[in-house]
Short mmCIF file of N, CA and C in Angstrom, two decimals:
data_model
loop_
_atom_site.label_atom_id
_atom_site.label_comp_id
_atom_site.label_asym_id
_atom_site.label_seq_id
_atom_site.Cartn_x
_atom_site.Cartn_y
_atom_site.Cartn_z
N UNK A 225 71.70 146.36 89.75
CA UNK A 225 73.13 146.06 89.79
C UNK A 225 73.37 144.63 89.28
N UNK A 226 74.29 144.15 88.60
CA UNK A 226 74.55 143.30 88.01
C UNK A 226 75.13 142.35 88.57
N UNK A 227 75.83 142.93 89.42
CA UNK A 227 77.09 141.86 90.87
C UNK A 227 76.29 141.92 92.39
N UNK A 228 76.34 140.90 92.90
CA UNK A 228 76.24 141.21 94.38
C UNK A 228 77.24 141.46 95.26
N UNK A 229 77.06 142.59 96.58
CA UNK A 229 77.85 142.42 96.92
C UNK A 229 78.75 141.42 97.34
N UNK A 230 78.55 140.30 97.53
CA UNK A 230 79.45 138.98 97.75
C UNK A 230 80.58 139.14 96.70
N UNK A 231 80.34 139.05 95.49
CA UNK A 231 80.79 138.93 94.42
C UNK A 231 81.95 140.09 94.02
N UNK A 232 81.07 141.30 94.92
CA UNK A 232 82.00 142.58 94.20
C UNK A 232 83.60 142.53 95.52
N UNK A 233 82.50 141.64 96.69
CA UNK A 233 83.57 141.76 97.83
C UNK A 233 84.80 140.71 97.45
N UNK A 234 84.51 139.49 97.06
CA UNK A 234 85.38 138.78 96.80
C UNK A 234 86.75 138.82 95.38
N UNK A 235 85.72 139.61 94.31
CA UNK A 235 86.57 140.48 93.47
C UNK A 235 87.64 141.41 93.80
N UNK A 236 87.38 142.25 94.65
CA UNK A 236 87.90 143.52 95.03
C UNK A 236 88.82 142.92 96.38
N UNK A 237 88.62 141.73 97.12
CA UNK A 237 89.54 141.51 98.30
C UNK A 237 89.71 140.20 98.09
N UNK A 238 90.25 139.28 97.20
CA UNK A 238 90.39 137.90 97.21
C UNK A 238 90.79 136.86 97.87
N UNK A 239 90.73 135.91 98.31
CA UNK A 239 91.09 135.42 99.60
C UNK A 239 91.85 134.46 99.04
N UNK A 240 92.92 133.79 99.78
CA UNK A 240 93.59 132.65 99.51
C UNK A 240 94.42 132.68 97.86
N UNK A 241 94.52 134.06 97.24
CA UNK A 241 95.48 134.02 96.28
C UNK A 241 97.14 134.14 96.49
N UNK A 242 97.56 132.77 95.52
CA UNK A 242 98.65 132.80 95.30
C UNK A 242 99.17 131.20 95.26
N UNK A 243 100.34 130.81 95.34
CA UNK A 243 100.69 129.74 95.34
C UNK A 243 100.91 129.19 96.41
N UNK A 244 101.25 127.68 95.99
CA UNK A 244 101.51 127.08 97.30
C UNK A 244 102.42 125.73 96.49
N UNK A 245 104.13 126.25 96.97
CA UNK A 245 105.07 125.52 96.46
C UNK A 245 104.95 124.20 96.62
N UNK A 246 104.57 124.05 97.79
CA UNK A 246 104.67 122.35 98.55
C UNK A 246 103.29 121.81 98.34
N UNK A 247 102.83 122.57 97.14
CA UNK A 247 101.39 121.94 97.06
C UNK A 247 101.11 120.47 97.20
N UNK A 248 100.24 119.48 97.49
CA UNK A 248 100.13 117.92 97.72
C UNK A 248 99.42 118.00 96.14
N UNK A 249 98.35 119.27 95.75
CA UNK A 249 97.87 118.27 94.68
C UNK A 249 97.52 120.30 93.75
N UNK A 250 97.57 120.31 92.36
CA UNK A 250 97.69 121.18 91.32
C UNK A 250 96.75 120.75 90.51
N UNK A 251 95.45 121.60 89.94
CA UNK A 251 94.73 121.73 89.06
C UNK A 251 94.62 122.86 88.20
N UNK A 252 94.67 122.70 87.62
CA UNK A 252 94.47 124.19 86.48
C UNK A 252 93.29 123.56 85.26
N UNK A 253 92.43 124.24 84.67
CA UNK A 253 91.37 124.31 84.23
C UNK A 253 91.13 125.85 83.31
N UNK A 254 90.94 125.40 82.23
CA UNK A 254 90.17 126.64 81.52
C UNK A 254 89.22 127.04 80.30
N UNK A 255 88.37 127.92 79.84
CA UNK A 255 87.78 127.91 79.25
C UNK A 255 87.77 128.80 78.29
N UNK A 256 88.19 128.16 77.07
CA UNK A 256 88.42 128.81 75.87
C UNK A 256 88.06 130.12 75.18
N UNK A 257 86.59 129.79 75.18
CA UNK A 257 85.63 130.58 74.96
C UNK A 257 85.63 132.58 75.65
N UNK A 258 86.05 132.25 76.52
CA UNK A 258 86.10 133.41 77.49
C UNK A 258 87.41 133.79 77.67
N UNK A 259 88.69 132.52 77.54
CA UNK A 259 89.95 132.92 78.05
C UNK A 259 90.31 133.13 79.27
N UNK A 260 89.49 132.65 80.33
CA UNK A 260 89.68 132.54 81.45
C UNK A 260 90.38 131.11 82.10
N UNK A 261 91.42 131.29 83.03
CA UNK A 261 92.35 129.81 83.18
C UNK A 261 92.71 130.24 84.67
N UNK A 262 92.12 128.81 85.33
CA UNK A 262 92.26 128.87 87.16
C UNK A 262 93.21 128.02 87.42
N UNK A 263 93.42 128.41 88.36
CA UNK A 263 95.17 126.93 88.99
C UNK A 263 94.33 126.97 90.44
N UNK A 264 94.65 125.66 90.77
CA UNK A 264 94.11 125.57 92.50
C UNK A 264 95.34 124.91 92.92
N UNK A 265 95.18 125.58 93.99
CA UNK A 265 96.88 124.27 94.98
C UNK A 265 96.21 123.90 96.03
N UNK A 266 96.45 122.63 96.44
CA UNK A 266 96.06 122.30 97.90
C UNK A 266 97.20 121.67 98.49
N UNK A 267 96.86 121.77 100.22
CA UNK A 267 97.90 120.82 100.89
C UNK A 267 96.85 119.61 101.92
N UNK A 268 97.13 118.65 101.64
CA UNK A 268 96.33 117.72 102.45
C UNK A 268 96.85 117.14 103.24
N UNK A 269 96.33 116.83 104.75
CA UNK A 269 96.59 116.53 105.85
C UNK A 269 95.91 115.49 106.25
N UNK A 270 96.00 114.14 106.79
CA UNK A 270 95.42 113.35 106.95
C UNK A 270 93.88 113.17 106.33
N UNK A 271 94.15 113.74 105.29
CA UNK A 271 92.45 113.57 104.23
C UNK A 271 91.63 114.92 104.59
N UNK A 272 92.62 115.89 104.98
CA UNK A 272 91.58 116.70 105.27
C UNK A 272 92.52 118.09 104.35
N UNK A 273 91.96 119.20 103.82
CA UNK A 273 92.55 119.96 102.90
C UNK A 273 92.80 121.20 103.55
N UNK A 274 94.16 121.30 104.25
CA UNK A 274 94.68 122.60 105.20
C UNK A 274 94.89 123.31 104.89
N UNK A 275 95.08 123.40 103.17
CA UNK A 275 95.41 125.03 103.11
C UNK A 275 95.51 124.68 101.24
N UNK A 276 94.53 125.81 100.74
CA UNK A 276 94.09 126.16 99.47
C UNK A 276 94.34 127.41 98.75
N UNK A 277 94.83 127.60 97.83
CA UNK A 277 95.12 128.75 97.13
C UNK A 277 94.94 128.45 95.40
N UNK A 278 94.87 130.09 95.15
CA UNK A 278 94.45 129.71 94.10
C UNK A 278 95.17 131.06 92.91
N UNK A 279 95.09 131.01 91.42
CA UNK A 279 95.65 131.56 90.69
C UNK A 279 95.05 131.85 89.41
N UNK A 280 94.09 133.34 89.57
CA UNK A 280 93.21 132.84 87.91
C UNK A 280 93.26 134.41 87.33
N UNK A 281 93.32 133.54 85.79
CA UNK A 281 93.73 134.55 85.05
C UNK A 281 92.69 135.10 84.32
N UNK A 282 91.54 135.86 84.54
CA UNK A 282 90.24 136.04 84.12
C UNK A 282 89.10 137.20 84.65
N UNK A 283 87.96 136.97 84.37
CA UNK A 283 87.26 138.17 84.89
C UNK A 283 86.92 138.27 86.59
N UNK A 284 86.20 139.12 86.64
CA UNK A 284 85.98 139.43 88.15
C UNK A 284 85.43 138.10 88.39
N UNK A 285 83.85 137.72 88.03
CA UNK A 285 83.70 136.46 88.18
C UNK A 285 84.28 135.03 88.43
N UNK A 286 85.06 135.39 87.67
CA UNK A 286 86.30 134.03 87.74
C UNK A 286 86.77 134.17 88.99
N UNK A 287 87.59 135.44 89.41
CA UNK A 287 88.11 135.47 90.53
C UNK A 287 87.11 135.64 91.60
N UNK A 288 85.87 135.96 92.04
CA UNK A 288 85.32 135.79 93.12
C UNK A 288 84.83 134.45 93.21
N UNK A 289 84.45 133.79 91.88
CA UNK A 289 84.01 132.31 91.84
C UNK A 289 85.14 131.77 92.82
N UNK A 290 86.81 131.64 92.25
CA UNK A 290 87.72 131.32 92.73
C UNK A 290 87.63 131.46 94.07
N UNK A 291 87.96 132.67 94.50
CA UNK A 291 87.97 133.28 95.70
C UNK A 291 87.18 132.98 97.06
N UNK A 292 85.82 132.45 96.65
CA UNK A 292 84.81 131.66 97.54
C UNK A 292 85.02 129.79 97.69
N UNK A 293 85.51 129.77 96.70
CA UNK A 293 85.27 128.38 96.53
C UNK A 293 86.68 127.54 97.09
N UNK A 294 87.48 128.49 97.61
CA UNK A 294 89.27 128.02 97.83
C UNK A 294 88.49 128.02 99.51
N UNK A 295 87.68 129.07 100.02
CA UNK A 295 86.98 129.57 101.47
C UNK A 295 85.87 128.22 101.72
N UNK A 296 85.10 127.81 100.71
CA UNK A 296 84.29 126.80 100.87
C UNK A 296 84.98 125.28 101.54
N UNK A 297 86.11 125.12 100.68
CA UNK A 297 86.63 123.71 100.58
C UNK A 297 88.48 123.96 101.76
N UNK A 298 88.32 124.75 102.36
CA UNK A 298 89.72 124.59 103.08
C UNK A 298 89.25 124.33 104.62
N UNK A 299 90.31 123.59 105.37
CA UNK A 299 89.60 122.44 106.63
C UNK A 299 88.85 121.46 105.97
N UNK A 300 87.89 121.47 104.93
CA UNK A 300 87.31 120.32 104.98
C UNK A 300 87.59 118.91 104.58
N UNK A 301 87.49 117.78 104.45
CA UNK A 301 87.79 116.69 104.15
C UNK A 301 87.45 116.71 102.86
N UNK A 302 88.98 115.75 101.97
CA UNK A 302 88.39 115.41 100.33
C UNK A 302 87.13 115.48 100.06
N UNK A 303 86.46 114.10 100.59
CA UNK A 303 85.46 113.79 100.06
C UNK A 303 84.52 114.96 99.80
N UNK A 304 84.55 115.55 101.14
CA UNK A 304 82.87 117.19 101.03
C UNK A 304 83.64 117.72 100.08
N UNK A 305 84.99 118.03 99.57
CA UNK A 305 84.91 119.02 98.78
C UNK A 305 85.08 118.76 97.66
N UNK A 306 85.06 117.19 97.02
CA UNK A 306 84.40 116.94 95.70
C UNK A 306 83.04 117.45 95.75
N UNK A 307 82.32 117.21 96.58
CA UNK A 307 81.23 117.63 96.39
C UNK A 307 80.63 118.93 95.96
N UNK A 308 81.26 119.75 96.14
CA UNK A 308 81.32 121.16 95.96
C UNK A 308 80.87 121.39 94.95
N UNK A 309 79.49 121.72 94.20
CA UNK A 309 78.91 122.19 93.24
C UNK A 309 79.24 123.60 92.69
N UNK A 310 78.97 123.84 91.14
CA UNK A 310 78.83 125.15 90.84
C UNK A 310 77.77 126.08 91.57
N UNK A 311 76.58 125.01 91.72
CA UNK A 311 75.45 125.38 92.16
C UNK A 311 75.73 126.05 93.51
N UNK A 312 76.39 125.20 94.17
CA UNK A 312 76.53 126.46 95.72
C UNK A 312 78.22 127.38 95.85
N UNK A 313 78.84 127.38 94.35
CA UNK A 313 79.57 128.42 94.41
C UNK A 313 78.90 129.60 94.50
N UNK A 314 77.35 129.50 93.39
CA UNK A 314 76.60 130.69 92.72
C UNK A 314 76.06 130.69 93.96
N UNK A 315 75.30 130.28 94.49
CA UNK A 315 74.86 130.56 95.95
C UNK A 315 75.34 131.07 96.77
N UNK A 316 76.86 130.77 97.48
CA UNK A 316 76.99 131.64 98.16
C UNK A 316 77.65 132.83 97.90
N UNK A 317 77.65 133.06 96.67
CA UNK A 317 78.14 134.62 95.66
C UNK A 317 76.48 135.40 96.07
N UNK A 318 75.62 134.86 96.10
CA UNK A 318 74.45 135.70 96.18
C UNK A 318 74.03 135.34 94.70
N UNK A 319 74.58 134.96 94.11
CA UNK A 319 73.80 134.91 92.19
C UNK A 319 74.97 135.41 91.55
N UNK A 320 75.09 135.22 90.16
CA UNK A 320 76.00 135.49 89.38
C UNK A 320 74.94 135.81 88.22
N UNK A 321 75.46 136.66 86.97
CA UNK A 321 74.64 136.81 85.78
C UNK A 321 74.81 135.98 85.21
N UNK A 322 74.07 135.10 84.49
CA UNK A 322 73.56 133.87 83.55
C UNK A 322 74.83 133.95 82.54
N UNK A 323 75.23 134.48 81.67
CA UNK A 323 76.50 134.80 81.28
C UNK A 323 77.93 134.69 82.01
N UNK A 324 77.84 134.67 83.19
CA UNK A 324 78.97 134.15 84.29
C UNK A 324 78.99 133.22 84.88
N UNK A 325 78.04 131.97 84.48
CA UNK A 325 77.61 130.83 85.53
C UNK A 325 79.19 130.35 85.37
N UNK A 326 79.35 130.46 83.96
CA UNK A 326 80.49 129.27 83.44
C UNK A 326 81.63 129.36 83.89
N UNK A 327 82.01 130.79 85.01
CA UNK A 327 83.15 130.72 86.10
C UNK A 327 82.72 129.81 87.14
N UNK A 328 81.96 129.54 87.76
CA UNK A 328 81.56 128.86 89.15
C UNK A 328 81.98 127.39 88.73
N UNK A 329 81.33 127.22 87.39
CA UNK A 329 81.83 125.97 86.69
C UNK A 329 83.30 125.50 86.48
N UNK A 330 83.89 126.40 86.01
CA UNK A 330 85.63 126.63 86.45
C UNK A 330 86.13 126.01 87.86
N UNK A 331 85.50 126.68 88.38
CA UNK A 331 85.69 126.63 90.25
C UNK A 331 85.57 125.22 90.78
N UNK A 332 84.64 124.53 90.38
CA UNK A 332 84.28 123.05 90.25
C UNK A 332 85.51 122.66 90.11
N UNK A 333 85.15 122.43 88.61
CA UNK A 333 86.43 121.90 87.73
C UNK A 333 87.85 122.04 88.15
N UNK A 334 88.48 122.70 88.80
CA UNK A 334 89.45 123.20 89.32
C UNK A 334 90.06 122.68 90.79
N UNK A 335 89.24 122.51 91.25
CA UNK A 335 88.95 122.00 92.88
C UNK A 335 89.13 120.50 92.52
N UNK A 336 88.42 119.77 91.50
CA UNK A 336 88.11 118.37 91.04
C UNK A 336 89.86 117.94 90.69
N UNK A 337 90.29 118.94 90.01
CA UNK A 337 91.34 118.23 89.16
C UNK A 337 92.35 118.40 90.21
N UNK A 338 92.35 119.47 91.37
CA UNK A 338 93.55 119.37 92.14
C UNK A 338 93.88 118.04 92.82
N UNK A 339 91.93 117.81 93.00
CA UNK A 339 92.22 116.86 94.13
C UNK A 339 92.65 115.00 93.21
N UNK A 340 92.56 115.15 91.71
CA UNK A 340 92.25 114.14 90.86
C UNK A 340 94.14 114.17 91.18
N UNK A 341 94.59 115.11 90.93
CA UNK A 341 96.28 115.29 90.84
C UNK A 341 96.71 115.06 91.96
N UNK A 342 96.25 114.87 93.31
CA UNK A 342 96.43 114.69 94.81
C UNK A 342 96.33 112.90 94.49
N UNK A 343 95.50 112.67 94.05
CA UNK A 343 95.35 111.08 94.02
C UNK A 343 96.20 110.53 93.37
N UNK A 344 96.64 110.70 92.13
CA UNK A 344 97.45 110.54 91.09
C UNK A 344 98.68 110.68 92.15
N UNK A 345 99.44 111.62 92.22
CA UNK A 345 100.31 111.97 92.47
C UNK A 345 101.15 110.27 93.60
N UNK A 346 99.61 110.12 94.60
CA UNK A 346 99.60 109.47 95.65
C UNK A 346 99.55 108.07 95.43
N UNK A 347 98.77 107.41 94.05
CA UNK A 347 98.63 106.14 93.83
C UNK A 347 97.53 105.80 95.18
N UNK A 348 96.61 106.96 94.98
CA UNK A 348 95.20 106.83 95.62
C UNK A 348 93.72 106.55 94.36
N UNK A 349 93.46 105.30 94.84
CA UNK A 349 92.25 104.83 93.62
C UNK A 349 91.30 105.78 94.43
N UNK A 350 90.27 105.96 92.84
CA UNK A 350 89.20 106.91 92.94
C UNK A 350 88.26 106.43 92.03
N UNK A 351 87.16 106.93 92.10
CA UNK A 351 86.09 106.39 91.26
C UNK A 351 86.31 107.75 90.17
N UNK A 352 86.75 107.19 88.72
CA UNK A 352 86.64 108.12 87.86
C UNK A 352 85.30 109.14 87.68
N UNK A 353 84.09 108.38 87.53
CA UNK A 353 83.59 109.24 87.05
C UNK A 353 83.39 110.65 88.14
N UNK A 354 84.03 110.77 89.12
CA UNK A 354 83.85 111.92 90.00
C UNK A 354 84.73 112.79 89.43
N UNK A 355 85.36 112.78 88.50
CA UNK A 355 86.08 113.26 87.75
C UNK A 355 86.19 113.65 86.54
N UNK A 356 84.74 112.95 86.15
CA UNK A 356 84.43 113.29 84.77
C UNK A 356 84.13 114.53 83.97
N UNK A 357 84.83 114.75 82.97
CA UNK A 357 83.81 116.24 82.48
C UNK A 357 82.61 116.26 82.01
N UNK A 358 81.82 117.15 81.75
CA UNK A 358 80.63 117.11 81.03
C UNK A 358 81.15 116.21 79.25
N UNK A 359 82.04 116.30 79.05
CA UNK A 359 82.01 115.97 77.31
C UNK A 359 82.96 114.99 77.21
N UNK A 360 83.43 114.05 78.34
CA UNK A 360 83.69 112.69 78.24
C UNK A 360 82.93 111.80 77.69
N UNK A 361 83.27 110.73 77.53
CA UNK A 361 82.14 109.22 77.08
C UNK A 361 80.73 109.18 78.22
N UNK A 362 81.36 109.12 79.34
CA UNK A 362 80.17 108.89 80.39
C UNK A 362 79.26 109.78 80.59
N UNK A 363 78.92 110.89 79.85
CA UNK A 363 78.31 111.79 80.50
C UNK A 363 76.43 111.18 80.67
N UNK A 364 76.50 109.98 79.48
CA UNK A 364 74.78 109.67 79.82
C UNK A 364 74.86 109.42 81.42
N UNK A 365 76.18 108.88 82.58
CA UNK A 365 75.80 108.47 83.31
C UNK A 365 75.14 109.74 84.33
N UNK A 366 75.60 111.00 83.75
CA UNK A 366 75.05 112.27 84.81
C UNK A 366 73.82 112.83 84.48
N UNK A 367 72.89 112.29 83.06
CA UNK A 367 71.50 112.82 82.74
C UNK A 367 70.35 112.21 83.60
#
């Protein structure tokens, strides 16, 4: 089988889709190549992220990537959920096919920019490069 169940569950029952008007902070992210495009909304509460939703226009992958990763990062504080790797989107999907990593990567990216637009929005300093993409200037600083 190609999907795990994690993957087929979060496809087939998605969690946390849809908007969120009074969002504090809006990311959207997408990838050309595939045509897949994610929106994240968050609402933040004394630094801590109460409530996450999300909006993607793409394959199953995309949306269970989505779908886990809105479940990973809600209650928790900014900071842990910059942290939030592709690496343990794919993890706790059970695995994704090598050909689908580049949704989990979305999921990242997506989560990053809501919270980059939460700061912005706020005239909250941040250390850019937590924000960086892979194909900015800085990227020697992530080899």
């Amino acid at each position: 089988m190609l999907y795990s169940e994690k993957v087929m569950d979060h496809f087939r029952n998605p969690r946390n889709v849809g908007q969120l008007t009074d969002a504090d902070g809006i990311g959207e992210v997408g990838n050309a190549k595939c045509g897949d495009i994610m929106r994240m909304y968050i609402k933040v509460k004394d630094n801590i992220i109460t409530d996450v939703k999300f909006m993607t226009f793409g394959c199953g992958s995309a949306i269970a990537t989505s779908s886990i990763a809105t479940e990973m990062i809600k209650g928790q504080p900014i900071d842990k959920a910059l942290q939030l790797s592709n690496k343990a989107v794919v993890e706790a999907l059970d695995g994704l096919p090598a050909h689908k990593l580049h949704c989990s990567v979305l999921a990242e990216e997506a989560i990053k920019a809501a919270i980059k637009n939460y700061y912005d929005k706020n005239n909250i300093a941040y250390d850019k490069e937590k924000f960086c993409q892979l194909d900015c200037p800085c990227t020697a600083h992530h080899k």
